[in-house]
PDB file of C-alpha atoms in Angstrom:
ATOM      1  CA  UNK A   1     -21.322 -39.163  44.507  1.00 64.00           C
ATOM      2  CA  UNK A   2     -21.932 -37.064  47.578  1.00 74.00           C
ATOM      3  CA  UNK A   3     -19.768 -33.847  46.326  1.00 92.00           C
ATOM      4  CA  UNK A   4     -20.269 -30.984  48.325  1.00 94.00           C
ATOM      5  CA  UNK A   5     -21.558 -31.059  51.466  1.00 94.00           C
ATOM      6  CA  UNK A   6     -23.209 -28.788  54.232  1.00 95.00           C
ATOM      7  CA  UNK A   7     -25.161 -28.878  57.261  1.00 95.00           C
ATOM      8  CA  UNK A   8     -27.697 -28.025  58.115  1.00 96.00           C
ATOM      9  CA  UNK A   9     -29.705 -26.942  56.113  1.00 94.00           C
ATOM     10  CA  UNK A  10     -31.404 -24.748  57.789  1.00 95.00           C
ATOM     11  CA  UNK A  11     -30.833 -22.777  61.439  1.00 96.00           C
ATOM     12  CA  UNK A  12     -32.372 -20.133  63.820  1.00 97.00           C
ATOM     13  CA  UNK A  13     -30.329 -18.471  65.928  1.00 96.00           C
ATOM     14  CA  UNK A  14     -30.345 -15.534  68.497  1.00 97.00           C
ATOM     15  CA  UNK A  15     -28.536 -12.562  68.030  1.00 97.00           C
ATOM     16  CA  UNK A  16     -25.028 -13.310  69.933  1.00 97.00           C
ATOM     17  CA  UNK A  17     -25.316 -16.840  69.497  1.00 97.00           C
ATOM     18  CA  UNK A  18     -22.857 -18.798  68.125  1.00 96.00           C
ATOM     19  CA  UNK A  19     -22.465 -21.246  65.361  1.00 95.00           C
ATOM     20  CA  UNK A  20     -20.673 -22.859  62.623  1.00 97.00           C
ATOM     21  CA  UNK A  21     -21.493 -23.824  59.309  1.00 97.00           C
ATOM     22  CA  UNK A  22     -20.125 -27.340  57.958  1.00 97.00           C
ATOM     23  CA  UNK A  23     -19.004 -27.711  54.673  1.00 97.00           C
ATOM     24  CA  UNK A  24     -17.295 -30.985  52.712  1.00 97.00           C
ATOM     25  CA  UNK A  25     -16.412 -32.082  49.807  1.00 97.00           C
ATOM     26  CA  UNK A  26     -14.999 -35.324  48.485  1.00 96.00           C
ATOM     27  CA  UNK A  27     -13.606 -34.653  45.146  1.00 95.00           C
ATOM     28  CA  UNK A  28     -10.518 -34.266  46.414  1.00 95.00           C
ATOM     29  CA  UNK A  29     -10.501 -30.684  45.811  1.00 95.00           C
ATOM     30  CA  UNK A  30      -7.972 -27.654  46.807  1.00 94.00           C
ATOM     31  CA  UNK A  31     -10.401 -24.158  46.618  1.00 93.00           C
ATOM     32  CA  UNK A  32     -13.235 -24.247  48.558  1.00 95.00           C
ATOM     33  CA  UNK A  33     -15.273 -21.222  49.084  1.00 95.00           C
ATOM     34  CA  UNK A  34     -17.962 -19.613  51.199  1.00 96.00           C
ATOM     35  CA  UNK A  35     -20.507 -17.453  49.485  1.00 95.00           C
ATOM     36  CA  UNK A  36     -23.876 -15.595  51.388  1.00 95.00           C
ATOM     37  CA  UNK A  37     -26.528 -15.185  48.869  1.00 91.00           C
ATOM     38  CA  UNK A  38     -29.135 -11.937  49.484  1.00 90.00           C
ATOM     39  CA  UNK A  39     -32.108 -10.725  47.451  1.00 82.00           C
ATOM     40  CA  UNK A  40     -31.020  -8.312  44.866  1.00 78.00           C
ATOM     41  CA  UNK A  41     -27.350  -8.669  45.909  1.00 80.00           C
ATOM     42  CA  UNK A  42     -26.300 -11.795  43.879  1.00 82.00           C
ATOM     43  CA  UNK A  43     -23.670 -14.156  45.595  1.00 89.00           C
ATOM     44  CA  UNK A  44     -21.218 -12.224  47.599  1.00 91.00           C
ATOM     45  CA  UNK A  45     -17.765 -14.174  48.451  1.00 91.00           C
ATOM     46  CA  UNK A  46     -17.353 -14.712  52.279  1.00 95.00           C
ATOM     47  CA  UNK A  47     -13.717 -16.348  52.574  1.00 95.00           C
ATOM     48  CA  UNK A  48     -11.799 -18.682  50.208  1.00 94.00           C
ATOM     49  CA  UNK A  49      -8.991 -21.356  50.532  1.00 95.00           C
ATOM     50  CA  UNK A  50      -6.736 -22.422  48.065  1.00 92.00           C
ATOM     51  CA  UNK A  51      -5.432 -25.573  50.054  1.00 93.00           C
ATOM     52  CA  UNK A  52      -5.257 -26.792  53.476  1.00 94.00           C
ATOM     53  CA  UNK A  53      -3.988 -24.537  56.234  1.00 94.00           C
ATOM     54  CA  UNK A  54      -4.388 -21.453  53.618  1.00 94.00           C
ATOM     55  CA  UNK A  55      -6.981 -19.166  54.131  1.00 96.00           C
ATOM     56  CA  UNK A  56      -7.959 -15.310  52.376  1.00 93.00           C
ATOM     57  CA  UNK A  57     -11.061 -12.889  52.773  1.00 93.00           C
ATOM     58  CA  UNK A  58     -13.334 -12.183  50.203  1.00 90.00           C
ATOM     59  CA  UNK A  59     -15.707  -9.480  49.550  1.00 87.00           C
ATOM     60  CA  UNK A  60     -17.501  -9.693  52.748  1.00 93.00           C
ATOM     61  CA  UNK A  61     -15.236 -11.310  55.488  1.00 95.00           C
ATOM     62  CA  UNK A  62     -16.412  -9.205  58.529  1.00 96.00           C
ATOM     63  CA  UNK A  63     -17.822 -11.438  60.880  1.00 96.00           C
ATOM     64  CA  UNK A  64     -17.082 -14.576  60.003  1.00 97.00           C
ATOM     65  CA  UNK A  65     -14.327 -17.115  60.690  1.00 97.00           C
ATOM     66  CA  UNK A  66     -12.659 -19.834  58.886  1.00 97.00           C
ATOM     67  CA  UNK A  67     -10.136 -22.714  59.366  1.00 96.00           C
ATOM     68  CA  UNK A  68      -9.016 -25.255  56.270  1.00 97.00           C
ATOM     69  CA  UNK A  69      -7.422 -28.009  58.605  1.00 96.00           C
ATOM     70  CA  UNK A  70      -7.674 -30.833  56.315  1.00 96.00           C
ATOM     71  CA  UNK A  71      -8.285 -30.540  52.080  1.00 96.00           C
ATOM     72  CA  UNK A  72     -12.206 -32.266  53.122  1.00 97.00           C
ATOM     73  CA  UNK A  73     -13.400 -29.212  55.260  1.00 97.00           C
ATOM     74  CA  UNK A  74     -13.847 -25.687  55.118  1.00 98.00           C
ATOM     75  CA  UNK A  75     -15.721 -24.697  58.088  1.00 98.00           C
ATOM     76  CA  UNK A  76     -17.516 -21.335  58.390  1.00 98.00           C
ATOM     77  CA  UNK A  77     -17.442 -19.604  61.884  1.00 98.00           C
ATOM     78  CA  UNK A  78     -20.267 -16.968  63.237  1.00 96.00           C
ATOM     79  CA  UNK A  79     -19.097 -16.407  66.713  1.00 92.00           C
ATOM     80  CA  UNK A  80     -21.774 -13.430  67.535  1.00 96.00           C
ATOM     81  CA  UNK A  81     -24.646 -14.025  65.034  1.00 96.00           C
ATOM     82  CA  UNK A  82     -26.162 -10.471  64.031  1.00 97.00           C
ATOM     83  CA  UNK A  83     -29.852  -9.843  61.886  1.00 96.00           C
ATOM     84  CA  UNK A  84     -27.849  -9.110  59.429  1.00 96.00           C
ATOM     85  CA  UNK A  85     -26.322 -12.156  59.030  1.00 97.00           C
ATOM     86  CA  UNK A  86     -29.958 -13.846  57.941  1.00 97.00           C
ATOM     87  CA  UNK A  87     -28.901 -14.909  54.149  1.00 96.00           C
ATOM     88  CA  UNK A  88     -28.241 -18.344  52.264  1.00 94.00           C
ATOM     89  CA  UNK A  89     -25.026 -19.602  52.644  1.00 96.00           C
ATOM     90  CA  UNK A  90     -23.425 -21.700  49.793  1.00 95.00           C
ATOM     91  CA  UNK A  91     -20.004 -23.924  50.319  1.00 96.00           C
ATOM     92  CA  UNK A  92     -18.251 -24.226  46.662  1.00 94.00           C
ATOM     93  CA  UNK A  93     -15.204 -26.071  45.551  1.00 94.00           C
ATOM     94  CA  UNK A  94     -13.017 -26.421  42.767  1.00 91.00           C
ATOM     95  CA  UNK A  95      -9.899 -28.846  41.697  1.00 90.00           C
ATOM     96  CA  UNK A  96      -7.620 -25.124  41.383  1.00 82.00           C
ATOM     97  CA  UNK A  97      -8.838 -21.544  41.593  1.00 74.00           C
ATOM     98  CA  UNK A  98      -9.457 -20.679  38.494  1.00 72.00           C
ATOM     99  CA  UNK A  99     -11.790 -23.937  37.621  1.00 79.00           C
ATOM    100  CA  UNK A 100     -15.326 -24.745  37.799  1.00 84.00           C
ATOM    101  CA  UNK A 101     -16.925 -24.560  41.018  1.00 88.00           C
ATOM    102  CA  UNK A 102     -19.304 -27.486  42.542  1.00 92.00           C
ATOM    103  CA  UNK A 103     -21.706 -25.723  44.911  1.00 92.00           C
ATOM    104  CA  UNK A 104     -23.363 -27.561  47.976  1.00 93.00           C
ATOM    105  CA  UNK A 105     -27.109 -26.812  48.456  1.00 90.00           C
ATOM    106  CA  UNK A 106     -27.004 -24.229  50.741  1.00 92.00           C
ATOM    107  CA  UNK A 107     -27.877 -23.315  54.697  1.00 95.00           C
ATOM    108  CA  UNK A 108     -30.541 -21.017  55.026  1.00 95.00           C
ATOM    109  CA  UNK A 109     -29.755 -18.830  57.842  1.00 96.00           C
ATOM    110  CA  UNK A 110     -32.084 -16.879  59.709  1.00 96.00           C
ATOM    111  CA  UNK A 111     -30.816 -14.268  63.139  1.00 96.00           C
ATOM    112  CA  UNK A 112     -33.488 -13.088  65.134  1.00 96.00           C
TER     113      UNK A 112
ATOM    114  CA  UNK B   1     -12.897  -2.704  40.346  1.00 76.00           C
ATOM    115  CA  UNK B   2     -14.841  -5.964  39.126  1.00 81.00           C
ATOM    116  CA  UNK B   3     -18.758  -6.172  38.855  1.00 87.00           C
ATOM    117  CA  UNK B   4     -21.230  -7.711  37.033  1.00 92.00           C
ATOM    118  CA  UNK B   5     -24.209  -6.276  35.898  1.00 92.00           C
ATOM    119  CA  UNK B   6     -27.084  -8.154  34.387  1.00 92.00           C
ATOM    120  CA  UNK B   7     -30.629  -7.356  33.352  1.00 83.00           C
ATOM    121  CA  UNK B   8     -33.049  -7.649  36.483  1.00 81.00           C
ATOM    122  CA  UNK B   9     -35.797 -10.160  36.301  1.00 83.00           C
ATOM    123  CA  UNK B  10     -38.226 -11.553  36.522  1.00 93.00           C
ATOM    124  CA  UNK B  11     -38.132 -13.045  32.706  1.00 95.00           C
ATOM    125  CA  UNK B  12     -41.535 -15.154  32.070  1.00 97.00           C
ATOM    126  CA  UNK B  13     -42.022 -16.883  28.774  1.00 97.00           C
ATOM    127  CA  UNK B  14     -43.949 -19.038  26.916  1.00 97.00           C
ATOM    128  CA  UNK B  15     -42.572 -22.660  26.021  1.00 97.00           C
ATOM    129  CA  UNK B  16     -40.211 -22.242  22.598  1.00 97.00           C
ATOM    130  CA  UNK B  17     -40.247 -18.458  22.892  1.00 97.00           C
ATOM    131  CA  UNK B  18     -36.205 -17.000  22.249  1.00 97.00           C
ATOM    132  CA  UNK B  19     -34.137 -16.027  25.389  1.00 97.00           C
ATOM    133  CA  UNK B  20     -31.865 -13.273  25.549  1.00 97.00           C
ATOM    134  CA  UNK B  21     -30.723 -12.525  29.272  1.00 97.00           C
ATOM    135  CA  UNK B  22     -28.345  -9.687  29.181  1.00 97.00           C
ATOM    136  CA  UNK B  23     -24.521  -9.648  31.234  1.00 97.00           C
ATOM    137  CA  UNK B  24     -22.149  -6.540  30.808  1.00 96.00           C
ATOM    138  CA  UNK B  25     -19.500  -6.692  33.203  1.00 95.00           C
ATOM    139  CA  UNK B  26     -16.162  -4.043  34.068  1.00 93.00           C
ATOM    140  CA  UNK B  27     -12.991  -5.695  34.987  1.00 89.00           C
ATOM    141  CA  UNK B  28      -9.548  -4.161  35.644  1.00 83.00           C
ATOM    142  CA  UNK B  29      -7.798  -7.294  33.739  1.00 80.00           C
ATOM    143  CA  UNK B  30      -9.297 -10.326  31.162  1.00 83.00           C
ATOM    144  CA  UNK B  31     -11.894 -12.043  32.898  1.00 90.00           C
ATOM    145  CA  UNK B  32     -12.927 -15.355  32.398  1.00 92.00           C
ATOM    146  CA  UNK B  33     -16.875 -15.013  32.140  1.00 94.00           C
ATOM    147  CA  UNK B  34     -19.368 -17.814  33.289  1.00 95.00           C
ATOM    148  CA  UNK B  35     -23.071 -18.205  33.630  1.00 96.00           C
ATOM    149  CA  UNK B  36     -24.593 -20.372  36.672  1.00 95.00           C
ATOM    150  CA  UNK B  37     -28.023 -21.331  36.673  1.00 95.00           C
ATOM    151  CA  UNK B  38     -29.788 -22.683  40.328  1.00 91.00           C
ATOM    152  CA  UNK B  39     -32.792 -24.796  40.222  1.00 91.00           C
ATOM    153  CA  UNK B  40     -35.399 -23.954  42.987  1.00 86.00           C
ATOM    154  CA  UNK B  41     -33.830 -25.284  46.775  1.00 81.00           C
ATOM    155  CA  UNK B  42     -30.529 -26.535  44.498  1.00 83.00           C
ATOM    156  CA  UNK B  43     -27.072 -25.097  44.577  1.00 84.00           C
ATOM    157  CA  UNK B  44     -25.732 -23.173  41.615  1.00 89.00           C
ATOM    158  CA  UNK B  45     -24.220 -25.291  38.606  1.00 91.00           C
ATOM    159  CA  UNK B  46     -22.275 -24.142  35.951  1.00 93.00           C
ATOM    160  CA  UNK B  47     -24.071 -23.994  32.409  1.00 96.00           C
ATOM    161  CA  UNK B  48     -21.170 -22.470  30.360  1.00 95.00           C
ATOM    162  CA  UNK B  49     -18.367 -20.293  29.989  1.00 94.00           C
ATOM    163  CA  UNK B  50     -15.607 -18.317  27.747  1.00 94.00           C
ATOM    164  CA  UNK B  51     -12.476 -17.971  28.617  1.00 91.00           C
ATOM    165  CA  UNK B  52     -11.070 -15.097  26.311  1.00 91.00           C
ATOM    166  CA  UNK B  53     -12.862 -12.471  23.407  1.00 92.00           C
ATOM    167  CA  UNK B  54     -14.614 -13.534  21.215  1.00 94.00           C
ATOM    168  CA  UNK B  55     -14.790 -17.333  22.438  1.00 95.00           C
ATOM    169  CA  UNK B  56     -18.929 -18.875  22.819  1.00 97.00           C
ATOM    170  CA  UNK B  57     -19.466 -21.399  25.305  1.00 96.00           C
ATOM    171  CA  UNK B  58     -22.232 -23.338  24.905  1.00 97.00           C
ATOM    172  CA  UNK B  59     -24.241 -26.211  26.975  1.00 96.00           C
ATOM    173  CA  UNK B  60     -28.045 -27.619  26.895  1.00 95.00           C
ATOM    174  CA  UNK B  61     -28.990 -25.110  24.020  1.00 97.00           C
ATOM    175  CA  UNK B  62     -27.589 -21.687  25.686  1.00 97.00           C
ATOM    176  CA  UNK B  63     -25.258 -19.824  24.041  1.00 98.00           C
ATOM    177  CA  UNK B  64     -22.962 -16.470  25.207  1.00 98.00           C
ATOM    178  CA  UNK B  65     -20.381 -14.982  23.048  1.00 97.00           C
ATOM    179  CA  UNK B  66     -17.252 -12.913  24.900  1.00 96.00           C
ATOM    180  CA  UNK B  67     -17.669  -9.664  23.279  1.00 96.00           C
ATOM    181  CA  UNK B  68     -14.743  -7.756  24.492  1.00 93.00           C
ATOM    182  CA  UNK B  69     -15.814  -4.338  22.524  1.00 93.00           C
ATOM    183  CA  UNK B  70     -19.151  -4.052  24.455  1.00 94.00           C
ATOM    184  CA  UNK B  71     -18.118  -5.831  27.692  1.00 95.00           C
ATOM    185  CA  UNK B  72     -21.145  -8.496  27.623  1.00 96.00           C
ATOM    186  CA  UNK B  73     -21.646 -11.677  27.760  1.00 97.00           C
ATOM    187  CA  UNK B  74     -25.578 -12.623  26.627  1.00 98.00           C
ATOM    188  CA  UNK B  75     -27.246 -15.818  27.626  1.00 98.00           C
ATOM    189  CA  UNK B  76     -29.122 -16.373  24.769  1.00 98.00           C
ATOM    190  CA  UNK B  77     -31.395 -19.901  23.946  1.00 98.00           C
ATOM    191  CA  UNK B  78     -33.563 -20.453  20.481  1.00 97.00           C
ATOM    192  CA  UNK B  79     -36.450 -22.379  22.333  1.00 96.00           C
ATOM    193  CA  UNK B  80     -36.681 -22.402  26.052  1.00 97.00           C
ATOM    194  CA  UNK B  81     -38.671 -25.065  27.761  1.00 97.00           C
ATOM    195  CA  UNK B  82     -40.538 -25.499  31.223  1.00 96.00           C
ATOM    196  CA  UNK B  83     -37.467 -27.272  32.343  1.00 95.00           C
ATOM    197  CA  UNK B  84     -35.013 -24.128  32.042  1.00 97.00           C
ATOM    198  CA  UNK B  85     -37.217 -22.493  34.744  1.00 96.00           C
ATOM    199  CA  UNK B  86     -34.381 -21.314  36.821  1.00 96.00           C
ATOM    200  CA  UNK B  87     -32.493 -18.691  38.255  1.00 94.00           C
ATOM    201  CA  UNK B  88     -29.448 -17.406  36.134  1.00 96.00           C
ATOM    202  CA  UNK B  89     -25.976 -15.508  37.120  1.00 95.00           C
ATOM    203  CA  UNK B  90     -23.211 -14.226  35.435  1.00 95.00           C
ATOM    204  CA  UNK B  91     -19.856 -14.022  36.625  1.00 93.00           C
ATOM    205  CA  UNK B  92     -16.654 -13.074  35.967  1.00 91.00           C
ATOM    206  CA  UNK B  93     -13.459 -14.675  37.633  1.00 88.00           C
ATOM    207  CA  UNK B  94     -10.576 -13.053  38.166  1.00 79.00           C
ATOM    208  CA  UNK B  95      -7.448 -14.084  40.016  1.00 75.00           C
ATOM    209  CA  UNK B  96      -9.153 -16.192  43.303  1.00 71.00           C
ATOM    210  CA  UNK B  97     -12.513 -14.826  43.153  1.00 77.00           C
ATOM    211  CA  UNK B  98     -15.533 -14.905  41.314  1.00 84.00           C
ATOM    212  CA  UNK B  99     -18.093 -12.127  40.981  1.00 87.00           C
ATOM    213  CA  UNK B 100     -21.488 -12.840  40.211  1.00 90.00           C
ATOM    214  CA  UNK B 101     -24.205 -10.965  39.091  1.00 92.00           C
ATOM    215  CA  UNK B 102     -27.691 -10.573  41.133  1.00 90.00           C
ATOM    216  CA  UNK B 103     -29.356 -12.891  39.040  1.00 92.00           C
ATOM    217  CA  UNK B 104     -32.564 -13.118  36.715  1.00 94.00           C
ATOM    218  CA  UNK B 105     -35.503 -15.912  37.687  1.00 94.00           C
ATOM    219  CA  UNK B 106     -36.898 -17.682  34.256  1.00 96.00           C
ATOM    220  CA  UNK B 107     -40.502 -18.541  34.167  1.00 96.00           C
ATOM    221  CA  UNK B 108     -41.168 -20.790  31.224  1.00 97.00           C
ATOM    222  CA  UNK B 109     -45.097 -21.701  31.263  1.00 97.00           C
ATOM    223  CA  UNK B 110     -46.231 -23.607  28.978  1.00 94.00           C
TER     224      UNK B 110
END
């Protein structure tokens, strides 16, 4: 049972670059979530979808970009990678919003 | 607005000692309320939750009751082991999101 997926699992990048974060899940599910996770700061919600083609912001959206094109993949978008932008990144999905959410294992993240 | 405050770590303790990990949390509506745990380089899995006051979820030996009256929601486990070593969260959901706490790292040593 592969469940949630990302990659990579971990990436450098210069400030300005570019990148995107994969995330997929094969449970068939409709939410799927991004979450950054900081020391001292808990998980902090990025963006959410609750189904393909429907996308919302979270608590921290600024920055980021994402796209739900199919129910499988939730992408995650950093088109001008800052320093503060160094955190873990977790992909999470659920069968409906309010249900229990299957976390992948994370991208660590580092912008120098 | 929504937040969850929990008690800050780190929480070391010696094999079969009692856990209490305190959650109090503010929400403008009724919250579910969950606790996550993450295992070192792992993901975060769900351990239990409550969906209304005065309900206890329950899983692997923790306990948390939803005590409406004093907003918390206290992990609590009779006799941890070296296995529970693990990073915990509360969170409260509410609508679309969920809102975690910072977290508290368990040390069991044995």
């Amino acid at each position: 049972n592969a469940g949630v997926t990302q990659t990579p699992k971990f990436q450098v990048l210069k400030t300005g670059q570019s990148m995107t974060l994969q995330c997929a899940q094969d449970m068939n599910h409709e939410y799927m979530s991004w979450y950054r996770q900081d020391p001292g700061m808990g998980l902090r919600l990025i963006h959410y979808s609750v189904g393909a083609g429907i996308t919302d912001q979270g608590e921290v959206p600024n920055g980021y970009n994402v796209s739900r094109s199919t129910t499988e993949d939730f992408p995650l978008r950093l088109l001008s990678a800052a320093p503060s932008q160094t955190s873990v990144y977790f992909c999470a999905s659920s069968r409906g919003a309010g249900e229990k959410l299957f976390f992948g294992s994370g991208t660590q993240l580092s912008v120098l | 607005g929504n937040s969850v405050t929990q008690m800050e770590g780190p929480v070391t303790l010696s094999e079969e000692a009692f856990l209490t990990i305190n959650c109090t949390y503010t929400a403008t509506g009724y919250p579910s309320l969950f606790w996550y745990v993450q295992y070192p380089g792992e993901g975060l899995q769900l351990l239990l939750k409550a969906t209304k006051a005065d309900d206890k979820g329950s899983n692997k030996g923790f306990e948390a009751t939803y005590r409406k009256e004093t907003t918390s929601f206290h992990l609590e486990k009779g006799s941890v082991q070296v296995s529970d070593s693990a990073v915990y969260f509360c969170a409260l959901r509410e609508a679309n999101n969920l809102f975690f706490g910072t977290g508290t790292r368990l040390t069991v040593i044995p």
